[in-house]
Amino acid sequence: MDRVPQAEVPAVQDEGPLQGVPQALRAGAGGIRGLRQLIRRHGRALEADLRREYGVRLRDLYTGNLTWRELASYVLGLSPTSATRTALNGGTVEPTGEQIILADLFDAVTTHDWHFAQANADDKKAKPKKPKPYPRWWITQPSRKNSPERLAKLDDARRRKRAREQAIAEGRIA
């Protein structure tokens, strides 16, 4: 009688964080810990989404009718317009695939029109301006207002101003 090779029994779930959970939904943690943080921070939005999209109640998690693994699967499957994902993005709704494609299509058509107008424009007249891209509200532009370089320059200017005011007060300069 041959013995069955004894190997480690594979876990139902990988060790460590859930694989594929978006960083925003993981909140820097994985598995149950990340889901608990999500419930703590955005419980009402998550509860509404679970009820609306899956007909599941969040309280089922504590009654045993819903497992942590099922909850993770439901969270992963939430639509981009769900209240939970909107709350995770600071109140900004994620764009749908259609919105992204339409914005790209708009840019392609307007750029094509501009190229056509450039090629057929009279040399004696002003050339048409390049079209502005479609505004993509889902992409945050880097703020020059609070850039580290700008803040460093402001701090340096404030320091020079204080030094000058002090020198004037002491009578070193007029």
mmCIF file of C-alpha atoms in Angstrom:
data_model
loop_
_atom_site.group_PDB
_atom_site.id
_atom_site.type_symbol
_atom_site.label_atom_id
_atom_site.label_comp_id
_atom_site.label_asym_id
_atom_site.label_seq_id
_atom_site.Cartn_x
_atom_site.Cartn_y
_atom_site.Cartn_z
ATOM 1 C CA MET A 1 0.000 0.000 0.000
ATOM 2 C CA ASP A 2 1.516 3.292 -1.175
ATOM 3 C CA ARG A 3 1.357 6.221 1.114
ATOM 4 C CA VAL A 4 -0.072 9.509 -0.095
ATOM 5 C CA PRO A 5 2.695 12.132 -0.045
ATOM 6 C CA GLN A 6 2.244 14.439 2.888
ATOM 7 C CA ALA A 7 2.309 18.035 1.758
ATOM 8 C CA GLU A 8 1.115 21.225 3.280
ATOM 9 C CA VAL A 9 -2.594 21.644 2.867
ATOM 10 C CA PRO A 10 -3.139 24.700 0.677
ATOM 11 C CA ALA A 11 -5.048 27.470 2.364
ATOM 12 C CA VAL A 12 -8.400 28.500 1.000
ATOM 13 C CA GLN A 13 -7.068 32.011 0.900
ATOM 14 C CA ASP A 14 -3.509 33.151 0.233
ATOM 15 C CA GLU A 15 -1.395 34.080 3.202
ATOM 16 C CA GLY A 16 -1.212 37.825 3.681
ATOM 17 C CA PRO A 17 -3.273 40.450 1.914
ATOM 18 C CA LEU A 18 -5.967 39.575 -0.583
ATOM 19 C CA GLN A 19 -4.560 39.448 -4.065
ATOM 20 C CA GLY A 20 -5.947 42.038 -6.466
ATOM 21 C CA VAL A 21 -7.743 44.271 -3.983
ATOM 22 C CA PRO A 22 -7.188 47.818 -5.261
ATOM 23 C CA GLN A 23 -4.918 49.905 -3.064
ATOM 24 C CA ALA A 24 -7.713 52.376 -2.356
ATOM 25 C CA LEU A 25 -9.946 49.614 -1.026
ATOM 26 C CA ARG A 26 -7.118 47.980 0.920
ATOM 27 C CA ALA A 27 -6.238 51.178 2.800
ATOM 28 C CA GLY A 28 -2.678 49.958 3.202
ATOM 29 C CA ALA A 29 -3.729 46.714 4.868
ATOM 30 C CA GLY A 30 -4.857 43.400 3.558
ATOM 31 C CA GLY A 31 -7.482 40.785 4.197
ATOM 32 C CA ILE A 32 -9.778 41.109 7.175
ATOM 33 C CA ARG A 33 -7.830 44.034 8.628
ATOM 34 C CA GLY A 34 -8.329 46.087 5.464
ATOM 35 C CA LEU A 35 -12.017 45.219 5.339
ATOM 36 C CA ARG A 36 -12.445 46.221 8.991
ATOM 37 C CA GLN A 37 -10.841 49.579 8.257
ATOM 38 C CA LEU A 38 -13.126 49.995 5.270
ATOM 39 C CA ILE A 39 -16.181 49.224 7.430
ATOM 40 C CA ARG A 40 -14.989 51.587 10.164
ATOM 41 C CA ARG A 41 -14.386 54.480 7.764
ATOM 42 C CA HIS A 42 -17.134 54.000 5.174
ATOM 43 C CA GLY A 43 -19.592 51.573 6.766
ATOM 44 C CA ARG A 44 -22.763 53.379 5.730
ATOM 45 C CA ALA A 45 -21.709 53.679 2.097
ATOM 46 C CA LEU A 46 -20.594 50.033 2.042
ATOM 47 C CA GLU A 47 -23.820 48.889 3.665
ATOM 48 C CA ALA A 48 -25.901 50.782 1.096
ATOM 49 C CA ASP A 49 -23.853 49.370 -1.789
ATOM 50 C CA LEU A 50 -24.047 45.790 -0.537
ATOM 51 C CA ARG A 51 -27.793 46.100 -0.159
ATOM 52 C CA ARG A 52 -28.315 47.855 -3.513
ATOM 53 C CA GLU A 53 -25.986 45.771 -5.685
ATOM 54 C CA TYR A 54 -26.082 42.336 -4.041
ATOM 55 C CA GLY A 55 -29.097 42.256 -1.717
ATOM 56 C CA VAL A 56 -26.782 41.425 1.190
ATOM 57 C CA ARG A 57 -26.764 43.088 4.580
ATOM 58 C CA LEU A 58 -23.517 44.047 6.277
ATOM 59 C CA ARG A 59 -24.864 42.703 9.572
ATOM 60 C CA ASP A 60 -24.869 39.241 7.962
ATOM 61 C CA LEU A 61 -21.108 39.330 8.420
ATOM 62 C CA TYR A 62 -21.605 39.200 12.189
ATOM 63 C CA THR A 63 -24.446 36.675 12.138
ATOM 64 C CA GLY A 64 -22.432 34.180 10.118
ATOM 65 C CA ASN A 65 -24.481 34.434 6.916
ATOM 66 C CA LEU A 66 -21.660 36.296 5.151
ATOM 67 C CA THR A 67 -17.971 35.399 5.265
ATOM 68 C CA TRP A 68 -15.044 37.796 5.111
ATOM 69 C CA ARG A 69 -14.044 36.233 1.815
ATOM 70 C CA GLU A 70 -17.502 36.862 0.332
ATOM 71 C CA LEU A 71 -17.392 40.445 1.593
ATOM 72 C CA ALA A 72 -13.999 40.937 -0.074
ATOM 73 C CA SER A 73 -15.410 39.576 -3.330
ATOM 74 C CA TYR A 74 -18.389 41.906 -3.120
ATOM 75 C CA VAL A 75 -16.160 44.913 -2.412
ATOM 76 C CA LEU A 76 -13.955 44.032 -5.376
ATOM 77 C CA GLY A 77 -17.013 43.848 -7.613
ATOM 78 C CA LEU A 78 -18.448 47.225 -6.681
ATOM 79 C CA SER A 79 -19.139 49.435 -9.671
ATOM 80 C CA PRO A 80 -17.087 52.595 -10.207
ATOM 81 C CA THR A 81 -20.147 54.706 -9.393
ATOM 82 C CA SER A 82 -20.825 52.996 -6.055
ATOM 83 C CA ALA A 83 -21.081 55.071 -2.887
ATOM 84 C CA THR A 84 -18.135 53.236 -1.311
ATOM 85 C CA ARG A 85 -15.748 53.953 -4.156
ATOM 86 C CA THR A 86 -16.987 57.536 -4.293
ATOM 87 C CA ALA A 87 -16.338 57.931 -0.558
ATOM 88 C CA LEU A 88 -12.847 56.453 -0.968
ATOM 89 C CA ASN A 89 -12.112 59.040 -3.671
ATOM 90 C CA GLY A 90 -13.046 61.954 -1.443
ATOM 91 C CA GLY A 91 -16.506 62.368 -2.932
ATOM 92 C CA THR A 92 -15.405 62.216 -6.570
ATOM 93 C CA VAL A 93 -17.185 59.614 -8.660
ATOM 94 C CA GLU A 94 -14.862 57.343 -10.628
ATOM 95 C CA PRO A 95 -15.280 57.590 -14.388
ATOM 96 C CA THR A 96 -16.892 54.770 -16.276
ATOM 97 C CA GLY A 97 -15.155 53.173 -19.216
ATOM 98 C CA GLU A 98 -17.555 54.945 -21.545
ATOM 99 C CA GLN A 99 -16.653 58.350 -20.118
ATOM 100 C CA ILE A 100 -12.938 57.718 -20.592
ATOM 101 C CA ILE A 101 -13.413 56.468 -24.143
ATOM 102 C CA LEU A 102 -15.685 59.394 -25.048
ATOM 103 C CA ALA A 103 -13.157 61.912 -23.706
ATOM 104 C CA ASP A 104 -10.393 60.272 -25.764
ATOM 105 C CA LEU A 105 -12.646 60.189 -28.827
ATOM 106 C CA PHE A 106 -13.510 63.871 -28.391
ATOM 107 C CA ASP A 107 -9.797 64.732 -28.229
ATOM 108 C CA ALA A 108 -9.039 62.625 -31.311
ATOM 109 C CA VAL A 109 -11.814 64.234 -33.379
ATOM 110 C CA THR A 110 -10.970 67.814 -32.369
ATOM 111 C CA THR A 111 -7.259 67.222 -33.004
ATOM 112 C CA HIS A 112 -8.060 65.753 -36.410
ATOM 113 C CA ASP A 113 -10.232 68.747 -37.238
ATOM 114 C CA TRP A 114 -7.446 71.097 -36.141
ATOM 115 C CA HIS A 115 -4.888 69.293 -38.322
ATOM 116 C CA PHE A 116 -7.267 69.496 -41.263
ATOM 117 C CA ALA A 117 -7.835 73.216 -40.679
ATOM 118 C CA GLN A 118 -4.062 73.784 -40.317
ATOM 119 C CA ALA A 119 -3.341 72.028 -43.598
ATOM 120 C CA ASN A 120 -6.035 73.913 -45.512
ATOM 121 C CA ALA A 121 -5.602 77.344 -43.910
ATOM 122 C CA ASP A 122 -4.610 80.336 -45.987
ATOM 123 C CA ASP A 123 -0.947 81.231 -45.367
ATOM 124 C CA LYS A 124 -1.844 84.921 -45.133
ATOM 125 C CA LYS A 125 -4.362 84.381 -42.337
ATOM 126 C CA ALA A 126 -3.719 83.379 -38.749
ATOM 127 C CA LYS A 127 -3.538 79.659 -38.109
ATOM 128 C CA PRO A 128 -6.236 78.135 -35.884
ATOM 129 C CA LYS A 129 -5.287 77.501 -32.279
ATOM 130 C CA LYS A 130 -4.660 73.970 -31.098
ATOM 131 C CA PRO A 131 -7.778 72.624 -29.347
ATOM 132 C CA LYS A 132 -7.818 72.178 -25.598
ATOM 133 C CA PRO A 133 -8.207 68.594 -24.396
ATOM 134 C CA TYR A 134 -11.519 67.493 -22.963
ATOM 135 C CA PRO A 135 -11.517 68.190 -19.209
ATOM 136 C CA ARG A 136 -10.896 64.950 -17.344
ATOM 137 C CA TRP A 137 -12.293 65.626 -13.889
ATOM 138 C CA TRP A 138 -11.080 62.245 -12.679
ATOM 139 C CA ILE A 139 -7.414 63.159 -13.153
ATOM 140 C CA THR A 140 -6.082 65.447 -10.454
ATOM 141 C CA GLN A 141 -3.645 67.983 -11.774
ATOM 142 C CA PRO A 142 -0.567 68.631 -9.635
ATOM 143 C CA SER A 143 -1.153 71.797 -7.698
ATOM 144 C CA ARG A 144 1.528 74.418 -8.232
ATOM 145 C CA LYS A 145 -0.014 76.310 -5.348
ATOM 146 C CA ASN A 146 1.310 73.903 -2.723
ATOM 147 C CA SER A 147 4.365 72.490 -4.477
ATOM 148 C CA PRO A 148 7.418 71.973 -2.228
ATOM 149 C CA GLU A 149 9.470 74.407 -4.333
ATOM 150 C CA ARG A 150 6.868 77.140 -4.004
ATOM 151 C CA LEU A 151 6.474 76.597 -0.267
ATOM 152 C CA ALA A 152 10.265 76.731 0.196
ATOM 153 C CA LYS A 153 10.426 80.018 -1.756
ATOM 154 C CA LEU A 154 7.596 81.483 0.339
ATOM 155 C CA ASP A 155 9.310 80.482 3.590
ATOM 156 C CA ASP A 156 12.575 82.032 2.373
ATOM 157 C CA ALA A 157 10.796 85.260 1.408
ATOM 158 C CA ARG A 158 9.081 85.433 4.813
ATOM 159 C CA ARG A 159 12.420 84.868 6.565
ATOM 160 C CA ARG A 160 14.053 87.682 4.546
ATOM 161 C CA LYS A 161 11.106 89.992 5.291
ATOM 162 C CA ARG A 162 11.370 89.346 9.043
ATOM 163 C CA ALA A 163 15.129 89.963 8.927
ATOM 164 C CA ARG A 164 14.620 93.225 7.021
ATOM 165 C CA GLU A 165 11.895 94.415 9.430
ATOM 166 C CA GLN A 166 14.158 93.584 12.373
ATOM 167 C CA ALA A 167 17.077 95.473 10.779
ATOM 168 C CA ILE A 168 14.831 98.513 10.215
ATOM 169 C CA ALA A 169 13.586 98.362 13.813
ATOM 170 C CA GLU A 170 17.178 98.220 15.106
ATOM 171 C CA GLY A 171 18.177 101.130 12.863
ATOM 172 C CA ARG A 172 20.764 99.182 10.847
ATOM 173 C CA ILE A 173 19.020 100.125 7.595
ATOM 174 C CA ALA A 174 16.642 102.919 6.717
#
